[in-house]
């Protein structure tokens, strides 16, 4: 539909915008599919059967509580370089230890001293054990998925009886909403977008824009397909009318010929029976 091949463009990437990057293409489609099946609103949508994938509904408030990272006692990885002199007075003991360990392993090296040896001699430091420099352990994704599955709720299905469906029944995918800016995102949608943006190493603002552009492209494709369908329908009706008109004209032509033959035949009969005939 969108002609995405999930490969980097050969030419200048800036000309393609965010949708020119394969990671934006993939994550945008994932976000749109999630919004279609599990929208970030409280509108009740009825699937057609229990086997419909949208029959199981995500509780976004509980999902947000499960997926949101709990603040730890120490510093987050990458925050060490952002520490300023005013932040020191607000830091806890654990955060101060993390920052000092980071400073020790980053700026103090026995092989290449970045600080004067005279200063180092005034503050002798022990070697940092490997456990203190180990990377941050990421949360268990499988455990999180299991926790989310426990919060799923089933929606009551409403079977489709005929084409004349009641207007009060809303189906999954209907009343779809686009978000142009971060300010328009509901709390649950913002949390989901943040997780998606973090997985591709992008900012929230760029992801919102990338998803919005992809949605516009999909809507344009849908309008084009609908327009093609209407044109094909009109051409079919026009061709059917022309065919009926041609058949009608042909029938009229045959009727006129039959009338002439009948008239000549009747004239001959009267002529034979006429007493004027010698």
Short mmCIF file of C-alpha atoms in Angstrom, two decimals:
data_model
loop_
_atom_site.label_atom_id
_atom_site.label_comp_id
_atom_site.label_asym_id
_atom_site.label_seq_id
_atom_site.Cartn_x
_atom_site.Cartn_y
_atom_site.Cartn_z
CA UNK A 1 0.00 0.00 0.00
CA UNK A 2 2.69 2.47 1.02
CA UNK A 3 5.48 0.86 -1.02
CA UNK A 4 7.66 0.46 2.07
CA UNK A 5 10.65 -1.82 1.50
CA UNK A 6 12.16 -1.19 4.97
CA UNK A 7 15.55 -0.26 3.54
CA UNK A 8 17.57 2.91 3.81
CA UNK A 9 17.22 5.29 0.86
CA UNK A 10 20.17 5.52 -1.48
CA UNK A 11 20.00 9.29 -1.87
CA UNK A 12 20.08 11.99 0.77
CA UNK A 13 17.93 10.79 3.68
CA UNK A 14 16.92 14.31 4.64
CA UNK A 15 14.85 14.55 1.50
CA UNK A 16 12.71 11.63 2.67
CA UNK A 17 11.93 12.87 6.19
CA UNK A 18 11.22 10.46 9.03
CA UNK A 19 9.23 8.10 6.80
CA UNK A 20 12.38 7.45 4.77
CA UNK A 21 13.94 5.47 7.61
CA UNK A 22 12.99 1.78 7.93
CA UNK A 23 12.75 1.95 11.74
CA UNK A 24 10.19 4.76 11.48
CA UNK A 25 8.27 2.85 8.81
CA UNK A 26 8.06 -0.30 10.90
CA UNK A 27 7.24 1.32 14.24
CA UNK A 28 4.65 3.62 12.62
CA UNK A 29 2.78 0.64 11.19
CA UNK A 30 2.93 -1.10 14.59
CA UNK A 31 1.50 1.98 16.31
CA UNK A 32 -1.29 2.32 13.73
CA UNK A 33 -2.19 -1.38 14.02
CA UNK A 34 -2.33 -0.99 17.80
CA UNK A 35 -4.57 2.07 17.52
CA UNK A 36 -6.93 0.19 15.19
CA UNK A 37 -7.25 -2.87 17.42
CA UNK A 38 -6.70 -1.30 20.86
CA UNK A 39 -7.59 2.41 20.68
CA UNK A 40 -6.63 4.79 23.48
CA UNK A 41 -10.16 5.83 24.41
CA UNK A 42 -13.15 4.59 26.41
CA UNK A 43 -15.48 4.01 23.45
CA UNK A 44 -17.10 0.57 23.54
CA UNK A 45 -16.51 -1.32 20.30
CA UNK A 46 -18.17 -4.66 19.59
CA UNK A 47 -16.28 -7.38 17.72
CA UNK A 48 -18.28 -9.71 15.50
CA UNK A 49 -17.28 -12.88 17.37
CA UNK A 50 -15.19 -14.14 20.26
CA UNK A 51 -12.55 -15.31 17.79
CA UNK A 52 -11.95 -11.73 16.66
CA UNK A 53 -8.46 -10.58 17.77
CA UNK A 54 -10.00 -7.37 19.11
CA UNK A 55 -12.27 -9.30 21.49
CA UNK A 56 -9.52 -9.08 24.12
CA UNK A 57 -9.12 -5.47 25.21
CA UNK A 58 -6.04 -3.99 26.85
CA UNK A 59 -6.52 -2.01 30.03
CA UNK A 60 -4.20 0.86 29.16
CA UNK A 61 -4.06 2.24 32.69
CA UNK A 62 -2.78 -1.09 34.02
CA UNK A 63 -0.52 -1.50 31.00
CA UNK A 64 1.05 1.87 31.75
CA UNK A 65 1.64 0.88 35.38
CA UNK A 66 3.32 -2.36 34.29
CA UNK A 67 5.46 -0.91 31.50
CA UNK A 68 6.57 2.26 33.27
CA UNK A 69 10.04 1.86 34.68
CA UNK A 70 10.15 2.14 38.44
CA UNK A 71 12.59 4.81 39.59
CA UNK A 72 15.65 3.23 41.16
CA UNK A 73 17.71 4.45 44.05
CA UNK A 74 20.74 5.22 41.91
CA UNK A 75 21.26 7.16 38.70
CA UNK A 76 19.91 6.06 35.36
CA UNK A 77 22.44 5.06 32.78
CA UNK A 78 23.44 8.09 30.76
CA UNK A 79 22.41 10.65 33.38
CA UNK A 80 25.90 10.86 34.89
CA UNK A 81 27.19 13.25 32.24
CA UNK A 82 24.23 15.59 32.83
CA UNK A 83 24.97 16.18 36.52
CA UNK A 84 25.72 19.82 37.41
CA UNK A 85 27.06 21.42 40.57
CA UNK A 86 23.54 22.36 41.70
CA UNK A 87 22.34 18.76 41.29
CA UNK A 88 24.87 17.52 43.83
CA UNK A 89 22.94 19.02 46.75
CA UNK A 90 19.78 17.13 45.71
CA UNK A 91 21.40 13.74 45.15
CA UNK A 92 20.86 10.80 47.49
CA UNK A 93 23.68 8.69 48.86
CA UNK A 94 23.11 5.96 46.27
CA UNK A 95 23.10 8.49 43.44
CA UNK A 96 26.29 10.07 44.74
CA UNK A 97 27.98 6.65 44.87
CA UNK A 98 26.92 5.91 41.30
CA UNK A 99 28.23 9.24 40.07
CA UNK A 100 31.55 8.86 41.89
CA UNK A 101 32.01 5.35 40.50
CA UNK A 102 31.25 6.61 37.01
CA UNK A 103 33.71 9.48 37.43
CA UNK A 104 36.34 7.09 38.75
CA UNK A 105 36.16 4.66 35.84
CA UNK A 106 35.73 7.43 33.24
CA UNK A 107 38.30 10.03 34.22
CA UNK A 108 40.79 8.13 36.36
CA UNK A 109 42.90 5.55 34.57
CA UNK A 110 46.19 4.13 35.81
CA UNK A 111 47.44 3.86 32.23
CA UNK A 112 46.52 7.39 31.15
CA UNK A 113 46.07 9.91 33.93
CA UNK A 114 43.67 12.70 32.96
CA UNK A 115 44.16 14.31 36.37
CA UNK A 116 47.40 15.39 37.99
CA UNK A 117 49.06 12.62 39.98
CA UNK A 118 49.64 15.03 42.86
CA UNK A 119 45.88 15.47 43.24
CA UNK A 120 45.28 11.74 42.98
CA UNK A 121 47.77 11.10 45.78
CA UNK A 122 45.72 13.32 48.07
CA UNK A 123 42.62 11.19 47.48
CA UNK A 124 43.63 7.54 47.23
CA UNK A 125 40.84 5.49 45.67
CA UNK A 126 40.34 1.75 45.84
CA UNK A 127 39.75 -0.27 42.71
CA UNK A 128 36.11 -0.56 41.70
CA UNK A 129 34.95 -4.19 41.76
CA UNK A 130 33.46 -5.56 38.52
CA UNK A 131 30.00 -5.79 40.11
CA UNK A 132 29.86 -2.02 40.54
CA UNK A 133 30.60 -1.40 36.86
CA UNK A 134 28.20 -4.01 35.52
CA UNK A 135 25.51 -2.81 33.14
CA UNK A 136 22.00 -2.09 34.27
CA UNK A 137 19.80 -5.16 34.22
CA UNK A 138 16.83 -4.56 31.95
CA UNK A 139 13.35 -5.63 33.10
CA UNK A 140 12.18 -9.07 32.02
CA UNK A 141 10.05 -8.54 28.86
CA UNK A 142 8.43 -11.98 29.13
CA UNK A 143 7.36 -11.26 32.68
CA UNK A 144 5.85 -7.95 31.62
CA UNK A 145 3.90 -9.60 28.81
CA UNK A 146 2.46 -12.14 31.24
CA UNK A 147 1.43 -9.37 33.60
CA UNK A 148 -0.31 -7.54 30.74
CA UNK A 149 -2.14 -10.73 29.70
CA UNK A 150 -3.57 -11.02 33.19
CA UNK A 151 -5.22 -7.60 32.83
CA UNK A 152 -6.95 -8.28 29.50
CA UNK A 153 -10.75 -8.05 29.45
CA UNK A 154 -13.16 -9.63 26.96
CA UNK A 155 -15.53 -7.44 24.99
CA UNK A 156 -19.06 -8.64 24.28
CA UNK A 157 -19.36 -9.61 20.61
CA UNK A 158 -22.26 -8.51 18.42
CA UNK A 159 -22.76 -10.68 15.36
CA UNK A 160 -23.39 -8.94 12.06
CA UNK A 161 -26.90 -9.95 10.99
CA UNK A 162 -27.19 -8.06 7.72
CA UNK A 163 -25.90 -5.00 5.92
CA UNK A 164 -28.42 -2.76 7.68
CA UNK A 165 -26.53 -2.75 10.97
CA UNK A 166 -27.78 -0.55 13.83
CA UNK A 167 -25.97 2.76 14.05
CA UNK A 168 -25.32 2.40 17.78
CA UNK A 169 -22.99 -0.59 17.23
CA UNK A 170 -19.40 0.57 16.79
CA UNK A 171 -16.96 -1.89 15.29
CA UNK A 172 -13.20 -2.14 15.98
CA UNK A 173 -11.32 0.26 13.74
CA UNK A 174 -14.17 2.76 13.58
CA UNK A 175 -13.91 6.28 15.03
CA UNK A 176 -10.15 6.21 14.50
CA UNK A 177 -8.35 9.29 15.76
CA UNK A 178 -5.07 10.80 14.63
CA UNK A 179 -2.70 12.76 16.86
CA UNK A 180 -0.75 15.56 15.23
CA UNK A 181 1.18 16.80 18.29
CA UNK A 182 2.33 15.49 21.66
CA UNK A 183 -0.21 17.72 23.40
CA UNK A 184 -3.06 15.80 21.73
CA UNK A 185 -1.92 12.44 23.09
CA UNK A 186 -3.94 10.95 25.96
CA UNK A 187 -1.91 9.75 28.93
CA UNK A 188 -2.03 6.09 27.86
CA UNK A 189 -1.19 6.94 24.24
CA UNK A 190 1.74 9.09 25.33
CA UNK A 191 3.12 6.25 27.45
CA UNK A 192 2.81 3.84 24.52
CA UNK A 193 4.43 6.28 22.10
CA UNK A 194 7.30 6.84 24.54
CA UNK A 195 8.00 3.11 24.78
CA UNK A 196 7.84 2.80 20.98
CA UNK A 197 10.16 5.79 20.49
CA UNK A 198 12.64 4.41 23.02
CA UNK A 199 12.78 1.08 21.17
CA UNK A 200 13.99 2.76 17.97
CA UNK A 201 16.12 5.41 19.66
CA UNK A 202 13.97 8.31 18.48
CA UNK A 203 12.40 11.30 20.15
CA UNK A 204 8.71 11.33 21.00
CA UNK A 205 8.09 14.35 18.78
CA UNK A 206 9.59 12.70 15.69
CA UNK A 207 7.64 9.50 16.27
CA UNK A 208 4.35 11.38 16.59
CA UNK A 209 5.09 13.15 13.33
CA UNK A 210 6.14 9.93 11.58
CA UNK A 211 2.96 8.11 12.63
CA UNK A 212 0.80 11.06 11.57
CA UNK A 213 2.41 11.21 8.11
CA UNK A 214 1.91 7.46 7.64
CA UNK A 215 -1.75 7.81 8.64
CA UNK A 216 -2.24 10.57 6.06
CA UNK A 217 -0.66 8.36 3.39
CA UNK A 218 -2.96 5.46 4.29
CA UNK A 219 -6.02 7.70 4.23
CA UNK A 220 -5.01 9.03 0.81
CA UNK A 221 -4.69 5.47 -0.47
CA UNK A 222 -8.15 4.60 0.91
CA UNK A 223 -9.70 7.65 -0.77
CA UNK A 224 -8.04 6.76 -4.07
CA UNK A 225 -9.33 3.19 -3.86
CA UNK A 226 -12.83 4.42 -3.02
CA UNK A 227 -12.71 6.84 -5.94
CA UNK A 228 -11.62 4.05 -8.28
CA UNK A 229 -14.47 1.88 -7.06
CA UNK A 230 -17.02 4.63 -7.72
CA UNK A 231 -15.61 5.24 -11.20
CA UNK A 232 -15.74 1.53 -12.02
CA UNK A 233 -19.31 1.38 -10.76
CA UNK A 234 -20.33 4.38 -12.86
CA UNK A 235 -18.63 2.93 -15.93
CA UNK A 236 -20.39 -0.38 -15.34
CA UNK A 237 -23.78 1.31 -15.03
CA UNK A 238 -23.12 3.41 -18.14
CA UNK A 239 -22.11 0.35 -20.13
CA UNK A 240 -25.19 -1.52 -18.92
CA UNK A 241 -27.45 1.36 -19.97
CA UNK A 242 -25.80 1.55 -23.38
CA UNK A 243 -26.22 -2.19 -23.81
CA UNK A 244 -29.90 -1.98 -22.88
CA UNK A 245 -30.39 0.98 -25.20
CA UNK A 246 -28.73 -0.87 -28.08
CA UNK A 247 -30.87 -3.92 -27.46
CA UNK A 248 -33.98 -1.75 -27.33
CA UNK A 249 -33.09 -0.07 -30.63
CA UNK A 250 -32.45 -3.46 -32.19
CA UNK A 251 -35.82 -4.74 -31.02
CA UNK A 252 -37.53 -1.67 -32.44
CA UNK A 253 -35.78 -2.19 -35.77
CA UNK A 254 -36.92 -5.79 -35.92
CA UNK A 255 -40.45 -4.74 -35.00
CA UNK A 256 -40.59 -2.23 -37.83
CA UNK A 257 -39.45 -4.84 -40.35
CA UNK A 258 -42.06 -7.31 -39.18
CA UNK A 259 -44.79 -4.66 -39.50
CA UNK A 260 -43.85 -3.92 -43.09
CA UNK A 261 -43.89 -7.59 -44.06
CA UNK A 262 -47.23 -8.06 -42.36
CA UNK A 263 -48.67 -5.06 -44.20
CA UNK A 264 -47.50 -6.35 -47.57
CA UNK A 265 -48.89 -9.80 -46.79
CA UNK A 266 -52.31 -8.43 -45.89
CA UNK A 267 -52.35 -6.27 -48.99
CA UNK A 268 -51.65 -9.30 -51.17
CA UNK A 269 -54.47 -11.25 -49.58
CA UNK A 270 -57.00 -8.51 -50.19
CA UNK A 271 -55.77 -8.07 -53.74
CA UNK A 272 -56.33 -11.75 -54.55
CA UNK A 273 -59.89 -11.75 -53.17
CA UNK A 274 -60.84 -8.49 -54.83
CA UNK A 275 -63.65 -8.76 -57.44
CA UNK A 276 -61.83 -6.12 -59.45
CA UNK A 277 -59.12 -8.64 -60.26
CA UNK A 278 -59.62 -10.14 -63.71
#
